[in-house]
Amino acid sequence: SFTRYLLEQDFPGMRIGPEPTTDSFIAVMYGESEGSVPGNALVVDPKKPFRKLSRFGNAFLNRFLCSQLPNQVLKSISIIDSPGILSGEKQRISRGYDFCQVLQWFAERVDRIILLFDAHKLDISDEFSEAIKAFRGQDDKIRVVLNKADQVDTQQLMRVYGALMWSLGKVINTPEVLRVYIGSFWAQPLRNTENRRLFEAEAQDLFRDIQSLPQKAAVRKLNDLIKRARLAKVHAYIISYLKKEMPSVFGKENKKKELISRLPEIYGQLQREYHISAGDFPEVKKMQEQLETCDFTKFHSLKPKLIEAVDNMLANKIASLMSLITQEESNMPTEMVHGGAFDGTMAGPFGQGYGEGAKEGADEDEWVVAKDKPAYDEIFYTLSPINGKISGINAKKEMVTSKLPNSVLGKIWKLADCDGDGMLDEEEFALAKHLIKIKLDGYELPGTLPPHLVPPSHRKPLQTVE
């Protein structure tokens, strides 16, 4: 339903329901005509980036397809829709392929990983927990969406959010708190509307995050290249150490078993010898499993020249490449995701913040402050105006009653004192009170005073050229 919400149209192979309806990985991509390509045909297509997936075998390829359609959103991004997740052992056994390994393969190559939870059926099953653990090392790519949050009221939503954060904390072992976007990302009417403003703000934040992906794609690819280069270097140290420790004639099998069991100790030794961070080493248990089937005598010895070349690349060439990418990005127009749901909240009266805060009254003929001006005038005339103006000292006495910090009140003063004479007339004072109200209502102040907020007596007459 989330993918359908972004695209604003159905895609081939899509099924939406309360139960886990999809048992396939669906790559939703741009195509001139609508259609789908099955997995076996997909992995032999040189134009698609899926050739390496053939190693997961037919059990996976039968459940993998590419859905193509001419949608504006898909010109900038492609979406991988993963299968629904069930609790218990049944789903895991019946898949016939290593589900977590496939997720890991995609996680290493995608730009963003979105974990979706429904507010009214929150659950992190065993398989979902294993799936999240498969994303280890890709934490910077993960975003969490608490979807269909309108199905519960505010009190329940607060409890669901707390429960979700607690559950995620037990699965994703990072010191940082994950960013959770709360909203209703489907095209159904809101059931509970009291959090509408929150949902709109969260949707805008998530859209901005997704829209910025094409712009930062080159930098992220470079980041992944650096990550892989560091891992490859560490891998070379491990393999060459195991090769060096192997006897030349007898006792090879026993030595192999000993080295595998001593792997954590070997990691520590290499860490100290080559000054490598512990985070650059592969997971011990997984490495031990992979080494069981390897012949250590066929491993290569360390080639210092190759290590030196990698170090040189990381120290020098990457820096110059980074500056080239930055320069190229600054010269190119900003690339953003367009179409689908992304166009719905960009402009017009349903854009975020339209008619709210400092934008209130932007499309009205009358000065928006005028409706509250009589009340502001009563206060104004109690502040001892001289020649229709009050001094900064008297204005300050009234303005500080808002309890806003001086830095904010100073900005309000600067915006309200339209003629810059250090005093406020009744319209300028009314404007100051209006700006205080905007800030107290939780909105941001504008950097410069918008034309519709300029008091009528301070507006410059329009010049007509004959």
mmCIF file with all atom_site columns, C-alpha atoms in Angstrom, residues 231-379:
data_model
loop_
_atom_site.group_PDB
_atom_site.id
_atom_site.type_symbol
_atom_site.label_atom_id
_atom_site.label_alt_id
_atom_site.label_comp_id
_atom_site.label_asym_id
_atom_site.label_entity_id
_atom_site.label_seq_id
_atom_site.pdbx_PDB_ins_code
_atom_site.Cartn_x
_atom_site.Cartn_y
_atom_site.Cartn_z
_atom_site.occupancy
_atom_site.B_iso_or_equiv
_atom_site.pdbx_formal_charge
_atom_site.auth_seq_id
_atom_site.auth_comp_id
_atom_site.auth_asym_id
_atom_site.auth_atom_id
_atom_site.pdbx_PDB_model_num
ATOM 1   C CA . LEU A 1 231 ? 36.583 -4.650  3.961   1.00 0.00 ? 231 LEU A CA 1
ATOM 2   C CA . ALA A 1 232 ? 38.595 -6.164  1.084   1.00 0.00 ? 232 ALA A CA 1
ATOM 3   C CA . LYS A 1 233 ? 41.838 -5.000  2.679   1.00 0.00 ? 233 LYS A CA 1
ATOM 4   C CA . VAL A 1 234 ? 40.947 -6.584  6.037   1.00 0.00 ? 234 VAL A CA 1
ATOM 5   C CA . HIS A 1 235 ? 39.860 -9.771  4.229   1.00 0.00 ? 235 HIS A CA 1
ATOM 6   C CA . ALA A 1 236 ? 43.291 -9.952  2.565   1.00 0.00 ? 236 ALA A CA 1
ATOM 7   C CA . TYR A 1 237 ? 45.014 -9.691  5.974   1.00 0.00 ? 237 TYR A CA 1
ATOM 8   C CA . ILE A 1 238 ? 42.854 -12.513 7.411   1.00 0.00 ? 238 ILE A CA 1
ATOM 9   C CA . ILE A 1 239 ? 43.305 -14.861 4.435   1.00 0.00 ? 239 ILE A CA 1
ATOM 10  C CA . SER A 1 240 ? 47.075 -14.291 4.166   1.00 0.00 ? 240 SER A CA 1
ATOM 11  C CA . TYR A 1 241 ? 47.484 -14.914 7.930   1.00 0.00 ? 241 TYR A CA 1
ATOM 12  C CA . LEU A 1 242 ? 45.615 -18.240 7.676   1.00 0.00 ? 242 LEU A CA 1
ATOM 13  C CA . LYS A 1 243 ? 47.780 -19.229 4.674   1.00 0.00 ? 243 LYS A CA 1
ATOM 14  C CA . LYS A 1 244 ? 50.992 -18.349 6.550   1.00 0.00 ? 244 LYS A CA 1
ATOM 15  C CA . GLU A 1 245 ? 50.013 -20.431 9.604   1.00 0.00 ? 245 GLU A CA 1
ATOM 16  C CA . MET A 1 246 ? 49.280 -23.621 7.604   1.00 0.00 ? 246 MET A CA 1
ATOM 17  C CA . PRO A 1 247 ? 51.904 -26.429 7.787   1.00 0.00 ? 247 PRO A CA 1
ATOM 18  C CA . SER A 1 248 ? 53.535 -27.354 4.471   1.00 0.00 ? 248 SER A CA 1
ATOM 19  C CA . VAL A 1 249 ? 53.133 -31.170 4.767   1.00 0.00 ? 249 VAL A CA 1
ATOM 20  C CA . PHE A 1 250 ? 51.343 -32.859 7.705   1.00 0.00 ? 250 PHE A CA 1
ATOM 21  C CA . GLY A 1 251 ? 48.481 -31.960 10.066  1.00 0.00 ? 251 GLY A CA 1
ATOM 22  C CA . LYS A 1 252 ? 46.732 -29.548 7.720   1.00 0.00 ? 252 LYS A CA 1
ATOM 23  C CA . GLU A 1 253 ? 43.190 -30.525 8.750   1.00 0.00 ? 253 GLU A CA 1
ATOM 24  C CA . ASN A 1 254 ? 43.888 -30.248 12.495  1.00 0.00 ? 254 ASN A CA 1
ATOM 25  C CA . LYS A 1 255 ? 45.619 -26.886 12.004  1.00 0.00 ? 255 LYS A CA 1
ATOM 26  C CA . LYS A 1 256 ? 42.638 -25.642 9.974   1.00 0.00 ? 256 LYS A CA 1
ATOM 27  C CA . LYS A 1 257 ? 40.225 -26.539 12.809  1.00 0.00 ? 257 LYS A CA 1
ATOM 28  C CA . GLU A 1 258 ? 42.491 -24.842 15.338  1.00 0.00 ? 258 GLU A CA 1
ATOM 29  C CA . LEU A 1 259 ? 42.730 -21.636 13.263  1.00 0.00 ? 259 LEU A CA 1
ATOM 30  C CA . ILE A 1 260 ? 38.945 -21.492 12.775  1.00 0.00 ? 260 ILE A CA 1
ATOM 31  C CA . SER A 1 261 ? 38.346 -21.852 16.527  1.00 0.00 ? 261 SER A CA 1
ATOM 32  C CA . ARG A 1 262 ? 41.034 -19.201 17.208  1.00 0.00 ? 262 ARG A CA 1
ATOM 33  C CA . LEU A 1 263 ? 39.511 -16.702 14.764  1.00 0.00 ? 263 LEU A CA 1
ATOM 34  C CA . PRO A 1 264 ? 38.438 -14.103 17.414  1.00 0.00 ? 264 PRO A CA 1
ATOM 35  C CA . GLU A 1 265 ? 42.006 -14.183 18.789  1.00 0.00 ? 265 GLU A CA 1
ATOM 36  C CA . ILE A 1 266 ? 43.419 -13.794 15.239  1.00 0.00 ? 266 ILE A CA 1
ATOM 37  C CA . TYR A 1 267 ? 41.139 -10.760 14.702  1.00 0.00 ? 267 TYR A CA 1
ATOM 38  C CA . GLY A 1 268 ? 42.590 -9.146  17.834  1.00 0.00 ? 268 GLY A CA 1
ATOM 39  C CA . GLN A 1 269 ? 46.158 -9.857  16.716  1.00 0.00 ? 269 GLN A CA 1
ATOM 40  C CA . LEU A 1 270 ? 45.600 -8.370  13.233  1.00 0.00 ? 270 LEU A CA 1
ATOM 41  C CA . GLN A 1 271 ? 43.803 -5.401  14.755  1.00 0.00 ? 271 GLN A CA 1
ATOM 42  C CA . ARG A 1 272 ? 46.840 -4.536  16.868  1.00 0.00 ? 272 ARG A CA 1
ATOM 43  C CA . GLU A 1 273 ? 49.434 -5.309  14.178  1.00 0.00 ? 273 GLU A CA 1
ATOM 44  C CA . TYR A 1 274 ? 47.856 -3.302  11.335  1.00 0.00 ? 274 TYR A CA 1
ATOM 45  C CA . HIS A 1 275 ? 45.926 -0.711  13.425  1.00 0.00 ? 275 HIS A CA 1
ATOM 46  C CA . ILE A 1 276 ? 42.548 -1.745  12.021  1.00 0.00 ? 276 ILE A CA 1
ATOM 47  C CA . SER A 1 277 ? 39.211 -0.778  13.576  1.00 0.00 ? 277 SER A CA 1
ATOM 48  C CA . ALA A 1 278 ? 37.226 -3.689  15.082  1.00 0.00 ? 278 ALA A CA 1
ATOM 49  C CA . GLY A 1 279 ? 34.193 -2.588  13.012  1.00 0.00 ? 279 GLY A CA 1
ATOM 50  C CA . ASP A 1 280 ? 36.012 -3.415  9.740   1.00 0.00 ? 280 ASP A CA 1
ATOM 51  C CA . PHE A 1 281 ? 36.225 -7.149  10.504  1.00 0.00 ? 281 PHE A CA 1
ATOM 52  C CA . PRO A 1 282 ? 33.574 -9.574  9.198   1.00 0.00 ? 282 PRO A CA 1
ATOM 53  C CA . GLU A 1 283 ? 31.266 -11.256 11.720  1.00 0.00 ? 283 GLU A CA 1
ATOM 54  C CA . VAL A 1 284 ? 33.186 -14.077 13.456  1.00 0.00 ? 284 VAL A CA 1
ATOM 55  C CA . LYS A 1 285 ? 30.453 -16.739 13.367  1.00 0.00 ? 285 LYS A CA 1
ATOM 56  C CA . LYS A 1 286 ? 29.658 -16.175 9.692   1.00 0.00 ? 286 LYS A CA 1
ATOM 57  C CA . MET A 1 287 ? 33.363 -16.184 8.752   1.00 0.00 ? 287 MET A CA 1
ATOM 58  C CA . GLN A 1 288 ? 33.928 -19.442 10.667  1.00 0.00 ? 288 GLN A CA 1
ATOM 59  C CA . GLU A 1 289 ? 31.051 -21.091 8.771   1.00 0.00 ? 289 GLU A CA 1
ATOM 60  C CA . GLN A 1 290 ? 32.453 -19.980 5.404   1.00 0.00 ? 290 GLN A CA 1
ATOM 61  C CA . LEU A 1 291 ? 36.013 -21.112 6.263   1.00 0.00 ? 291 LEU A CA 1
ATOM 62  C CA . GLU A 1 292 ? 34.818 -24.654 7.066   1.00 0.00 ? 292 GLU A CA 1
ATOM 63  C CA . THR A 1 293 ? 34.516 -25.470 3.349   1.00 0.00 ? 293 THR A CA 1
ATOM 64  C CA . CYS A 1 294 ? 37.737 -23.729 2.218   1.00 0.00 ? 294 CYS A CA 1
ATOM 65  C CA . ASP A 1 295 ? 41.169 -25.220 1.479   1.00 0.00 ? 295 ASP A CA 1
ATOM 66  C CA . PHE A 1 296 ? 43.588 -22.940 3.348   1.00 0.00 ? 296 PHE A CA 1
ATOM 67  C CA . THR A 1 297 ? 46.580 -24.122 1.298   1.00 0.00 ? 297 THR A CA 1
ATOM 68  C CA . LYS A 1 298 ? 45.068 -22.537 -1.812  1.00 0.00 ? 298 LYS A CA 1
ATOM 69  C CA . PHE A 1 299 ? 44.843 -19.107 -0.170  1.00 0.00 ? 299 PHE A CA 1
ATOM 70  C CA . HIS A 1 300 ? 47.198 -16.383 -1.479  1.00 0.00 ? 300 HIS A CA 1
ATOM 71  C CA . SER A 1 301 ? 49.986 -14.752 0.497   1.00 0.00 ? 301 SER A CA 1
ATOM 72  C CA . LEU A 1 302 ? 49.805 -11.041 1.288   1.00 0.00 ? 302 LEU A CA 1
ATOM 73  C CA . LYS A 1 303 ? 50.840 -8.742  -1.560  1.00 0.00 ? 303 LYS A CA 1
ATOM 74  C CA . PRO A 1 304 ? 52.064 -5.494  0.054   1.00 0.00 ? 304 PRO A CA 1
ATOM 75  C CA . LYS A 1 305 ? 52.015 -3.609  -3.275  1.00 0.00 ? 305 LYS A CA 1
ATOM 76  C CA . LEU A 1 306 ? 48.272 -4.222  -3.694  1.00 0.00 ? 306 LEU A CA 1
ATOM 77  C CA . ILE A 1 307 ? 47.591 -3.109  -0.100  1.00 0.00 ? 307 ILE A CA 1
ATOM 78  C CA . GLU A 1 308 ? 49.693 -0.019  -0.760  1.00 0.00 ? 308 GLU A CA 1
ATOM 79  C CA . ALA A 1 309 ? 47.654 0.707   -3.902  1.00 0.00 ? 309 ALA A CA 1
ATOM 80  C CA . VAL A 1 310 ? 44.392 0.502   -1.899  1.00 0.00 ? 310 VAL A CA 1
ATOM 81  C CA . ASP A 1 311 ? 45.803 2.795   0.802   1.00 0.00 ? 311 ASP A CA 1
ATOM 82  C CA . ASN A 1 312 ? 46.930 5.272   -1.858  1.00 0.00 ? 312 ASN A CA 1
ATOM 83  C CA . MET A 1 313 ? 43.463 5.210   -3.434  1.00 0.00 ? 313 MET A CA 1
ATOM 84  C CA . LEU A 1 314 ? 41.744 5.834   -0.083  1.00 0.00 ? 314 LEU A CA 1
ATOM 85  C CA . ALA A 1 315 ? 44.177 8.569   0.968   1.00 0.00 ? 315 ALA A CA 1
ATOM 86  C CA . ASN A 1 316 ? 44.577 10.489  -2.307  1.00 0.00 ? 316 ASN A CA 1
ATOM 87  C CA . LYS A 1 317 ? 42.416 9.462   -5.258  1.00 0.00 ? 317 LYS A CA 1
ATOM 88  C CA . ILE A 1 318 ? 39.110 9.318   -3.363  1.00 0.00 ? 318 ILE A CA 1
ATOM 89  C CA . ALA A 1 319 ? 39.597 12.903  -2.123  1.00 0.00 ? 319 ALA A CA 1
ATOM 90  C CA . SER A 1 320 ? 40.083 14.248  -5.667  1.00 0.00 ? 320 SER A CA 1
ATOM 91  C CA . LEU A 1 321 ? 37.136 12.146  -6.905  1.00 0.00 ? 321 LEU A CA 1
ATOM 92  C CA . MET A 1 322 ? 34.972 13.567  -4.132  1.00 0.00 ? 322 MET A CA 1
ATOM 93  C CA . SER A 1 323 ? 35.815 17.146  -5.120  1.00 0.00 ? 323 SER A CA 1
ATOM 94  C CA . LEU A 1 324 ? 34.994 16.325  -8.775  1.00 0.00 ? 324 LEU A CA 1
ATOM 95  C CA . ILE A 1 325 ? 31.596 14.908  -7.782  1.00 0.00 ? 325 ILE A CA 1
ATOM 96  C CA . THR A 1 326 ? 30.822 17.974  -5.632  1.00 0.00 ? 326 THR A CA 1
ATOM 97  C CA . GLN A 1 327 ? 31.839 20.277  -8.478  1.00 0.00 ? 327 GLN A CA 1
ATOM 98  C CA . GLU A 1 328 ? 29.726 18.358  -10.994 1.00 0.00 ? 328 GLU A CA 1
ATOM 99  C CA . GLU A 1 329 ? 26.676 18.373  -8.690  1.00 0.00 ? 329 GLU A CA 1
ATOM 100 C CA . SER A 1 330 ? 26.940 22.148  -8.173  1.00 0.00 ? 330 SER A CA 1
ATOM 101 C CA . ASN A 1 331 ? 27.006 22.711  -11.956 1.00 0.00 ? 331 ASN A CA 1
ATOM 102 C CA . MET A 1 332 ? 24.027 20.447  -12.643 1.00 0.00 ? 332 MET A CA 1
ATOM 103 C CA . PRO A 1 333 ? 20.365 21.318  -11.954 1.00 0.00 ? 333 PRO A CA 1
ATOM 104 C CA . THR A 1 334 ? 19.043 19.830  -8.711  1.00 0.00 ? 334 THR A CA 1
ATOM 105 C CA . GLU A 1 335 ? 17.625 16.395  -9.463  1.00 0.00 ? 335 GLU A CA 1
ATOM 106 C CA . MET A 1 336 ? 14.494 15.581  -7.474  1.00 0.00 ? 336 MET A CA 1
ATOM 107 C CA . VAL A 1 337 ? 11.866 12.847  -7.515  1.00 0.00 ? 337 VAL A CA 1
ATOM 108 C CA . HIS A 1 338 ? 8.677  14.066  -9.213  1.00 0.00 ? 338 HIS A CA 1
ATOM 109 C CA . GLY A 1 339 ? 5.265  12.627  -9.990  1.00 0.00 ? 339 GLY A CA 1
ATOM 110 C CA . GLY A 1 340 ? 2.831  10.496  -7.974  1.00 0.00 ? 340 GLY A CA 1
ATOM 111 C CA . ALA A 1 341 ? 2.289  11.520  -4.344  1.00 0.00 ? 341 ALA A CA 1
ATOM 112 C CA . PHE A 1 342 ? 5.353  13.814  -4.507  1.00 0.00 ? 342 PHE A CA 1
ATOM 113 C CA . ASP A 1 343 ? 3.474  16.326  -6.675  1.00 0.00 ? 343 ASP A CA 1
ATOM 114 C CA . GLY A 1 344 ? 0.366  16.343  -4.466  1.00 0.00 ? 344 GLY A CA 1
ATOM 115 C CA . THR A 1 345 ? 1.885  18.383  -1.656  1.00 0.00 ? 345 THR A CA 1
ATOM 116 C CA . MET A 1 346 ? 4.357  20.576  -3.529  1.00 0.00 ? 346 MET A CA 1
ATOM 117 C CA . ALA A 1 347 ? 2.173  23.616  -4.235  1.00 0.00 ? 347 ALA A CA 1
ATOM 118 C CA . GLY A 1 348 ? -1.373 24.960  -4.063  1.00 0.00 ? 348 GLY A CA 1
ATOM 119 C CA . PRO A 1 349 ? -3.664 25.207  -1.030  1.00 0.00 ? 349 PRO A CA 1
ATOM 120 C CA . PHE A 1 350 ? -2.867 21.638  0.109   1.00 0.00 ? 350 PHE A CA 1
ATOM 121 C CA . GLY A 1 351 ? 0.894  22.141  0.327   1.00 0.00 ? 351 GLY A CA 1
ATOM 122 C CA . GLN A 1 352 ? 2.366  21.869  3.801   1.00 0.00 ? 352 GLN A CA 1
ATOM 123 C CA . GLY A 1 353 ? 1.927  25.054  5.827   1.00 0.00 ? 353 GLY A CA 1
ATOM 124 C CA . TYR A 1 354 ? -0.309 26.762  3.248   1.00 0.00 ? 354 TYR A CA 1
ATOM 125 C CA . GLY A 1 355 ? -2.410 29.406  5.010   1.00 0.00 ? 355 GLY A CA 1
ATOM 126 C CA . GLU A 1 356 ? -0.717 28.707  8.350   1.00 0.00 ? 356 GLU A CA 1
ATOM 127 C CA . GLY A 1 357 ? 1.666  30.751  10.498  1.00 0.00 ? 357 GLY A CA 1
ATOM 128 C CA . ALA A 1 358 ? 3.369  33.540  8.554   1.00 0.00 ? 358 ALA A CA 1
ATOM 129 C CA . LYS A 1 359 ? 1.644  32.339  5.346   1.00 0.00 ? 359 LYS A CA 1
ATOM 130 C CA . GLU A 1 360 ? -1.840 33.018  6.740   1.00 0.00 ? 360 GLU A CA 1
ATOM 131 C CA . GLY A 1 361 ? -3.643 35.686  4.719   1.00 0.00 ? 361 GLY A CA 1
ATOM 132 C CA . ALA A 1 362 ? -1.255 35.470  1.747   1.00 0.00 ? 362 ALA A CA 1
ATOM 133 C CA . ASP A 1 363 ? -4.130 35.068  -0.724  1.00 0.00 ? 363 ASP A CA 1
ATOM 134 C CA . GLU A 1 364 ? -6.528 37.537  0.970   1.00 0.00 ? 364 GLU A CA 1
ATOM 135 C CA . ASP A 1 365 ? -7.109 41.165  -0.041  1.00 0.00 ? 365 ASP A CA 1
ATOM 136 C CA . GLU A 1 366 ? -7.507 42.400  3.528   1.00 0.00 ? 366 GLU A CA 1
ATOM 137 C CA . TRP A 1 367 ? -4.506 42.698  5.884   1.00 0.00 ? 367 TRP A CA 1
ATOM 138 C CA . VAL A 1 368 ? -4.639 39.512  7.991   1.00 0.00 ? 368 VAL A CA 1
ATOM 139 C CA . VAL A 1 369 ? -3.636 41.352  11.208  1.00 0.00 ? 369 VAL A CA 1
ATOM 140 C CA . ALA A 1 370 ? -6.726 43.612  10.935  1.00 0.00 ? 370 ALA A CA 1
ATOM 141 C CA . LYS A 1 371 ? -9.107 41.014  12.428  1.00 0.00 ? 371 LYS A CA 1
ATOM 142 C CA . ASP A 1 372 ? -7.277 41.105  15.797  1.00 0.00 ? 372 ASP A CA 1
ATOM 143 C CA . LYS A 1 373 ? -6.169 44.751  15.584  1.00 0.00 ? 373 LYS A CA 1
ATOM 144 C CA . PRO A 1 374 ? -8.930 46.205  17.832  1.00 0.00 ? 374 PRO A CA 1
ATOM 145 C CA . ALA A 1 375 ? -7.662 44.072  20.745  1.00 0.00 ? 375 ALA A CA 1
ATOM 146 C CA . TYR A 1 376 ? -4.049 45.030  19.977  1.00 0.00 ? 376 TYR A CA 1
ATOM 147 C CA . ASP A 1 377 ? -5.048 48.755  19.797  1.00 0.00 ? 377 ASP A CA 1
ATOM 148 C CA . GLU A 1 378 ? -6.437 48.626  23.335  1.00 0.00 ? 378 GLU A CA 1
ATOM 149 C CA . ILE A 1 379 ? -3.042 47.420  24.611  1.00 0.00 ? 379 ILE A CA 1
#
